[in-house]
mmCIF file with all atom_site columns, C-alpha atoms in Angstrom:
data_model
loop_
_atom_site.group_PDB
_atom_site.id
_atom_site.type_symbol
_atom_site.label_atom_id
_atom_site.label_alt_id
_atom_site.label_comp_id
_atom_site.label_asym_id
_atom_site.label_entity_id
_atom_site.label_seq_id
_atom_site.pdbx_PDB_ins_code
_atom_site.Cartn_x
_atom_site.Cartn_y
_atom_site.Cartn_z
_atom_site.occupancy
_atom_site.B_iso_or_equiv
_atom_site.pdbx_formal_charge
_atom_site.auth_seq_id
_atom_site.auth_comp_id
_atom_site.auth_asym_id
_atom_site.auth_atom_id
_atom_site.pdbx_PDB_model_num
ATOM 1   C CA . MET A 1 1   ? 123.557 94.036  77.175  1.00 52.00 ? 271 MET A CA 1
ATOM 2   C CA . LYS A 1 2   ? 125.702 91.040  78.750  1.00 49.00 ? 272 LYS A CA 1
ATOM 3   C CA . TYR A 1 3   ? 128.703 92.853  79.337  1.00 43.00 ? 273 TYR A CA 1
ATOM 4   C CA . LEU A 1 4   ? 126.039 95.942  80.985  1.00 43.00 ? 274 LEU A CA 1
ATOM 5   C CA . LEU A 1 5   ? 124.986 93.200  83.634  1.00 40.00 ? 275 LEU A CA 1
ATOM 6   C CA . ILE A 1 6   ? 128.444 91.641  84.347  1.00 44.00 ? 276 ILE A CA 1
ATOM 7   C CA . ILE A 1 7   ? 129.796 95.583  85.004  1.00 44.00 ? 277 ILE A CA 1
ATOM 8   C CA . VAL A 1 8   ? 126.833 96.330  87.147  1.00 41.00 ? 278 VAL A CA 1
ATOM 9   C CA . LEU A 1 9   ? 127.135 92.914  89.255  1.00 41.00 ? 279 LEU A CA 1
ATOM 10  C CA . SER A 1 10  ? 131.226 93.225  90.066  1.00 42.00 ? 280 SER A CA 1
ATOM 11  C CA . ALA A 1 11  ? 130.738 96.743  91.042  1.00 42.00 ? 281 ALA A CA 1
ATOM 12  C CA . PHE A 1 12  ? 127.721 95.443  93.531  1.00 42.00 ? 282 PHE A CA 1
ATOM 13  C CA . SER A 1 13  ? 130.119 92.818  94.568  1.00 41.00 ? 283 SER A CA 1
ATOM 14  C CA . LEU A 1 14  ? 133.369 95.126  95.184  1.00 39.00 ? 284 LEU A CA 1
ATOM 15  C CA . ASN A 1 15  ? 130.776 97.156  96.766  1.00 43.00 ? 285 ASN A CA 1
ATOM 16  C CA . LEU A 1 16  ? 130.235 94.026  99.525  1.00 42.00 ? 286 LEU A CA 1
ATOM 17  C CA . PHE A 1 17  ? 133.786 93.107  99.500  1.00 43.00 ? 287 PHE A CA 1
ATOM 18  C CA . GLY A 1 18  ? 134.620 96.595  100.644 1.00 59.00 ? 288 GLY A CA 1
ATOM 19  C CA . GLN A 1 19  ? 132.643 96.659  103.492 1.00 81.00 ? 289 GLN A CA 1
ATOM 20  C CA . SER A 1 20  ? 132.483 92.971  104.514 1.00 90.00 ? 290 SER A CA 1
ATOM 21  C CA . GLY A 1 21  ? 135.485 91.574  107.500 1.00 94.00 ? 291 GLY A CA 1
ATOM 22  C CA . THR A 1 22  ? 134.796 91.564  111.447 1.00 95.00 ? 292 THR A CA 1
ATOM 23  C CA . TYR A 1 23  ? 134.253 94.377  113.733 1.00 96.00 ? 293 TYR A CA 1
ATOM 24  C CA . VAL A 1 24  ? 135.262 94.148  117.049 1.00 94.00 ? 294 VAL A CA 1
ATOM 25  C CA . ARG A 1 25  ? 134.859 96.060  120.301 1.00 93.00 ? 295 ARG A CA 1
ATOM 26  C CA . GLU A 1 26  ? 135.793 95.630  123.516 1.00 91.00 ? 296 GLU A CA 1
ATOM 27  C CA . PRO A 1 27  ? 136.352 97.988  125.783 1.00 89.00 ? 297 PRO A CA 1
ATOM 28  C CA . ASN A 1 28  ? 138.736 97.104  129.682 1.00 83.00 ? 298 ASN A CA 1
ATOM 29  C CA . LEU A 1 29  ? 136.629 97.809  132.046 1.00 82.00 ? 299 LEU A CA 1
ATOM 30  C CA . VAL A 1 30  ? 138.352 98.504  135.678 1.00 79.00 ? 300 VAL A CA 1
ATOM 31  C CA . ASP A 1 31  ? 136.361 96.049  137.804 1.00 81.00 ? 301 ASP A CA 1
ATOM 32  C CA . GLY A 1 32  ? 137.408 93.300  135.515 1.00 78.00 ? 302 GLY A CA 1
ATOM 33  C CA . THR A 1 33  ? 134.023 92.583  133.109 1.00 84.00 ? 303 THR A CA 1
ATOM 34  C CA . LYS A 1 34  ? 135.089 91.715  130.183 1.00 89.00 ? 304 LYS A CA 1
ATOM 35  C CA . ILE A 1 35  ? 132.277 92.631  127.200 1.00 92.00 ? 305 ILE A CA 1
ATOM 36  C CA . LYS A 1 36  ? 133.136 92.546  123.903 1.00 94.00 ? 306 LYS A CA 1
ATOM 37  C CA . TRP A 1 37  ? 130.635 92.896  120.892 1.00 96.00 ? 307 TRP A CA 1
ATOM 38  C CA . THR A 1 38  ? 131.305 91.364  117.785 1.00 96.00 ? 308 THR A CA 1
ATOM 39  C CA . LEU A 1 39  ? 130.109 91.696  113.787 1.00 97.00 ? 309 LEU A CA 1
ATOM 40  C CA . THR A 1 40  ? 130.701 89.953  110.928 1.00 97.00 ? 310 THR A CA 1
ATOM 41  C CA . LEU A 1 41  ? 129.931 91.007  108.097 1.00 96.00 ? 311 LEU A CA 1
ATOM 42  C CA . ASN A 1 42  ? 130.867 88.238  104.889 1.00 96.00 ? 312 ASN A CA 1
ATOM 43  C CA . PRO A 1 43  ? 130.883 88.081  101.976 1.00 95.00 ? 313 PRO A CA 1
ATOM 44  C CA . ASP A 1 44  ? 128.358 86.572  100.912 1.00 95.00 ? 314 ASP A CA 1
ATOM 45  C CA . GLY A 1 45  ? 125.992 89.455  102.123 1.00 96.00 ? 315 GLY A CA 1
ATOM 46  C CA . THR A 1 46  ? 125.211 87.100  105.321 1.00 96.00 ? 316 THR A CA 1
ATOM 47  C CA . PHE A 1 47  ? 126.747 88.957  109.176 1.00 97.00 ? 317 PHE A CA 1
ATOM 48  C CA . LEU A 1 48  ? 126.288 87.372  112.404 1.00 97.00 ? 318 LEU A CA 1
ATOM 49  C CA . TYR A 1 49  ? 126.284 89.481  115.670 1.00 97.00 ? 319 TYR A CA 1
ATOM 50  C CA . ASN A 1 50  ? 127.869 88.295  118.958 1.00 96.00 ? 320 ASN A CA 1
ATOM 51  C CA . PHE A 1 51  ? 127.886 90.137  122.741 1.00 96.00 ? 321 PHE A CA 1
ATOM 52  C CA . PHE A 1 52  ? 129.995 88.608  125.398 1.00 94.00 ? 322 PHE A CA 1
ATOM 53  C CA . ARG A 1 53  ? 129.721 89.892  128.981 1.00 91.00 ? 323 ARG A CA 1
ATOM 54  C CA . ASP A 1 54  ? 131.179 88.635  131.769 1.00 87.00 ? 324 ASP A CA 1
ATOM 55  C CA . VAL A 1 55  ? 130.841 89.614  134.859 1.00 82.00 ? 325 VAL A CA 1
ATOM 56  C CA . VAL A 1 56  ? 133.352 89.197  137.660 1.00 77.00 ? 326 VAL A CA 1
ATOM 57  C CA . GLY A 1 57  ? 131.862 88.631  141.349 1.00 72.00 ? 327 GLY A CA 1
ATOM 58  C CA . GLU A 1 58  ? 128.394 86.945  139.542 1.00 65.00 ? 328 GLU A CA 1
ATOM 59  C CA . LEU A 1 59  ? 127.154 83.481  140.316 1.00 70.00 ? 329 LEU A CA 1
ATOM 60  C CA . ASN A 1 60  ? 126.061 82.668  136.571 1.00 67.00 ? 330 ASN A CA 1
ATOM 61  C CA . PRO A 1 61  ? 128.755 86.033  135.284 1.00 69.00 ? 331 PRO A CA 1
ATOM 62  C CA . GLU A 1 62  ? 128.989 84.435  131.799 1.00 86.00 ? 332 GLU A CA 1
ATOM 63  C CA . GLU A 1 63  ? 126.421 86.361  128.613 1.00 89.00 ? 333 GLU A CA 1
ATOM 64  C CA . ASN A 1 64  ? 125.779 85.810  124.800 1.00 93.00 ? 334 ASN A CA 1
ATOM 65  C CA . PHE A 1 65  ? 123.459 86.623  122.809 1.00 95.00 ? 335 PHE A CA 1
ATOM 66  C CA . TYR A 1 66  ? 123.203 86.499  119.154 1.00 96.00 ? 336 TYR A CA 1
ATOM 67  C CA . GLY A 1 67  ? 121.984 87.246  116.095 1.00 96.00 ? 337 GLY A CA 1
ATOM 68  C CA . LYS A 1 68  ? 122.500 85.978  112.261 1.00 96.00 ? 338 LYS A CA 1
ATOM 69  C CA . GLY A 1 69  ? 120.753 87.647  108.808 1.00 96.00 ? 339 GLY A CA 1
ATOM 70  C CA . THR A 1 70  ? 121.599 89.691  105.630 1.00 96.00 ? 340 THR A CA 1
ATOM 71  C CA . TRP A 1 71  ? 122.950 92.906  104.955 1.00 97.00 ? 341 TRP A CA 1
ATOM 72  C CA . LYS A 1 72  ? 123.719 95.155  102.264 1.00 95.00 ? 342 LYS A CA 1
ATOM 73  C CA . SER A 1 73  ? 125.367 98.238  101.312 1.00 94.00 ? 343 SER A CA 1
ATOM 74  C CA . GLU A 1 74  ? 123.829 101.469 100.448 1.00 93.00 ? 344 GLU A CA 1
ATOM 75  C CA . LYS A 1 75  ? 126.480 103.725 99.679  1.00 86.00 ? 345 LYS A CA 1
ATOM 76  C CA . LYS A 1 76  ? 128.091 104.269 103.136 1.00 88.00 ? 346 LYS A CA 1
ATOM 77  C CA . THR A 1 77  ? 125.223 102.630 105.064 1.00 95.00 ? 347 THR A CA 1
ATOM 78  C CA . ILE A 1 78  ? 124.871 99.973  105.593 1.00 97.00 ? 348 ILE A CA 1
ATOM 79  C CA . LEU A 1 79  ? 121.087 98.086  105.957 1.00 97.00 ? 349 LEU A CA 1
ATOM 80  C CA . PHE A 1 80  ? 120.490 94.563  108.164 1.00 97.00 ? 350 PHE A CA 1
ATOM 81  C CA . PHE A 1 81  ? 117.616 92.382  107.521 1.00 95.00 ? 351 PHE A CA 1
ATOM 82  C CA . ALA A 1 82  ? 115.945 88.937  109.482 1.00 94.00 ? 352 ALA A CA 1
ATOM 83  C CA . ASP A 1 83  ? 113.959 86.517  108.343 1.00 92.00 ? 353 ASP A CA 1
ATOM 84  C CA . LYS A 1 84  ? 112.068 85.625  111.526 1.00 91.00 ? 354 LYS A CA 1
ATOM 85  C CA . SER A 1 85  ? 111.241 82.197  109.599 1.00 91.00 ? 355 SER A CA 1
ATOM 86  C CA . LYS A 1 86  ? 115.170 81.174  109.076 1.00 91.00 ? 356 LYS A CA 1
ATOM 87  C CA . ASP A 1 87  ? 117.858 83.265  110.725 1.00 92.00 ? 357 ASP A CA 1
ATOM 88  C CA . ILE A 1 88  ? 115.784 83.813  114.366 1.00 92.00 ? 358 ILE A CA 1
ATOM 89  C CA . ASP A 1 89  ? 115.813 80.198  116.792 1.00 92.00 ? 359 ASP A CA 1
ATOM 90  C CA . GLU A 1 90  ? 116.711 80.163  120.161 1.00 93.00 ? 360 GLU A CA 1
ATOM 91  C CA . THR A 1 91  ? 120.383 80.737  119.711 1.00 92.00 ? 361 THR A CA 1
ATOM 92  C CA . TYR A 1 92  ? 120.141 83.571  117.621 1.00 94.00 ? 362 TYR A CA 1
ATOM 93  C CA . THR A 1 93  ? 117.213 85.847  119.478 1.00 94.00 ? 363 THR A CA 1
ATOM 94  C CA . LYS A 1 94  ? 118.345 89.552  118.121 1.00 94.00 ? 364 LYS A CA 1
ATOM 95  C CA . ASN A 1 95  ? 116.630 90.869  115.330 1.00 94.00 ? 365 ASN A CA 1
ATOM 96  C CA . PHE A 1 96  ? 118.145 93.182  113.155 1.00 95.00 ? 366 PHE A CA 1
ATOM 97  C CA . ASN A 1 97  ? 116.011 93.351  110.608 1.00 92.00 ? 367 ASN A CA 1
ATOM 98  C CA . ASN A 1 98  ? 115.241 97.247  109.453 1.00 91.00 ? 368 ASN A CA 1
ATOM 99  C CA . SER A 1 99  ? 118.781 97.993  111.671 1.00 96.00 ? 369 SER A CA 1
ATOM 100 C CA . LYS A 1 100 ? 121.138 100.813 109.853 1.00 97.00 ? 370 LYS A CA 1
ATOM 101 C CA . ALA A 1 101 ? 124.822 102.001 110.577 1.00 97.00 ? 371 ALA A CA 1
ATOM 102 C CA . LEU A 1 102 ? 127.471 103.482 109.165 1.00 96.00 ? 372 LEU A CA 1
ATOM 103 C CA . ILE A 1 103 ? 130.955 102.870 107.573 1.00 94.00 ? 373 ILE A CA 1
ATOM 104 C CA . LYS A 1 104 ? 133.658 105.028 108.105 1.00 91.00 ? 374 LYS A CA 1
ATOM 105 C CA . LYS A 1 105 ? 136.865 104.975 106.725 1.00 87.00 ? 375 LYS A CA 1
ATOM 106 C CA . LYS A 1 106 ? 139.536 107.298 105.386 1.00 77.00 ? 376 LYS A CA 1
ATOM 107 C CA . HIS A 1 107 ? 139.235 108.164 102.313 1.00 79.00 ? 377 HIS A CA 1
ATOM 108 C CA . PRO A 1 108 ? 141.712 107.049 99.497  1.00 79.00 ? 378 PRO A CA 1
ATOM 109 C CA . ARG A 1 109 ? 142.320 110.641 98.194  1.00 82.00 ? 379 ARG A CA 1
ATOM 110 C CA . ASP A 1 110 ? 143.119 111.451 101.731 1.00 78.00 ? 380 ASP A CA 1
ATOM 111 C CA . LYS A 1 111 ? 146.964 111.472 102.087 1.00 81.00 ? 381 LYS A CA 1
ATOM 112 C CA . SER A 1 112 ? 147.302 113.284 105.172 1.00 84.00 ? 382 SER A CA 1
ATOM 113 C CA . ASN A 1 113 ? 149.150 111.549 108.410 1.00 83.00 ? 383 ASN A CA 1
ATOM 114 C CA . ARG A 1 114 ? 145.987 111.184 110.430 1.00 83.00 ? 384 ARG A CA 1
ATOM 115 C CA . ILE A 1 115 ? 145.247 107.850 111.670 1.00 82.00 ? 385 ILE A CA 1
ATOM 116 C CA . ILE A 1 116 ? 140.826 106.743 110.974 1.00 83.00 ? 386 ILE A CA 1
ATOM 117 C CA . LYS A 1 117 ? 139.990 103.452 111.945 1.00 89.00 ? 387 LYS A CA 1
ATOM 118 C CA . THR A 1 118 ? 137.746 101.887 109.943 1.00 93.00 ? 388 THR A CA 1
ATOM 119 C CA . SER A 1 119 ? 134.892 101.630 111.843 1.00 94.00 ? 389 SER A CA 1
ATOM 120 C CA . ILE A 1 120 ? 130.855 100.839 111.207 1.00 96.00 ? 390 ILE A CA 1
ATOM 121 C CA . ARG A 1 121 ? 128.463 102.656 113.539 1.00 96.00 ? 391 ARG A CA 1
ATOM 122 C CA . PHE A 1 122 ? 125.080 101.724 114.409 1.00 96.00 ? 392 PHE A CA 1
ATOM 123 C CA . TYR A 1 123 ? 121.979 104.933 114.122 1.00 96.00 ? 393 TYR A CA 1
ATOM 124 C CA . SER A 1 124 ? 118.972 102.841 114.288 1.00 95.00 ? 394 SER A CA 1
ATOM 125 C CA . SER A 1 125 ? 117.932 99.548  115.180 1.00 95.00 ? 395 SER A CA 1
ATOM 126 C CA . GLU A 1 126 ? 114.907 97.944  117.319 1.00 92.00 ? 396 GLU A CA 1
ATOM 127 C CA . ILE A 1 127 ? 116.846 96.474  119.485 1.00 92.00 ? 397 ILE A CA 1
ATOM 128 C CA . MET A 1 128 ? 117.423 99.062  122.195 1.00 92.00 ? 398 MET A CA 1
ATOM 129 C CA . GLU A 1 129 ? 120.930 98.991  122.998 1.00 91.00 ? 399 GLU A CA 1
ATOM 130 C CA . ILE A 1 130 ? 122.015 98.861  119.556 1.00 94.00 ? 400 ILE A CA 1
ATOM 131 C CA . PRO A 1 131 ? 122.121 103.009 117.847 1.00 95.00 ? 401 PRO A CA 1
ATOM 132 C CA . GLY A 1 132 ? 125.279 104.303 118.838 1.00 95.00 ? 402 GLY A CA 1
ATOM 133 C CA . LEU A 1 133 ? 127.476 101.278 119.122 1.00 95.00 ? 403 LEU A CA 1
ATOM 134 C CA . GLU A 1 134 ? 130.439 101.500 117.252 1.00 95.00 ? 404 GLU A CA 1
ATOM 135 C CA . LEU A 1 135 ? 132.739 98.689  116.024 1.00 96.00 ? 405 LEU A CA 1
ATOM 136 C CA . PHE A 1 136 ? 136.338 98.958  114.894 1.00 95.00 ? 406 PHE A CA 1
ATOM 137 C CA . LEU A 1 137 ? 136.878 96.389  111.936 1.00 95.00 ? 407 LEU A CA 1
ATOM 138 C CA . LYS A 1 138 ? 139.813 94.144  113.284 1.00 89.00 ? 408 LYS A CA 1
ATOM 139 C CA . GLU A 1 139 ? 143.334 93.564  111.407 1.00 80.00 ? 409 GLU A CA 1
ATOM 140 C CA . SER A 1 140 ? 143.801 90.345  110.266 1.00 67.00 ? 410 SER A CA 1
#
């Protein structure tokens, strides 16, 4: 029984390590505006989100929005949770509770030359601008 518990916990930990990392999207805009989304999935099951925008020619051009909470992996789906009492405050204003995303990456048995960048794509969220957002794993 002890060994079964160790195997189950190890499999769960490996699943979290396989999805963890920093996912980023930073498009090049013609007008010089800088936009950057960053999502860090930590191996301990926590996450940090940041949306940064620096609009050219505005009086107060720089904006930052933050979110944090916990996440768990179920196969290729990542589920996000936020506890309103400890994850949402004056700094961390984005509530990711009930947000869902899919992990997309090249299968280890795929021996073709095609390049598939590991990404996370949100398909459900109570935050209006999140569904459809795709972020790519940042290479270290």
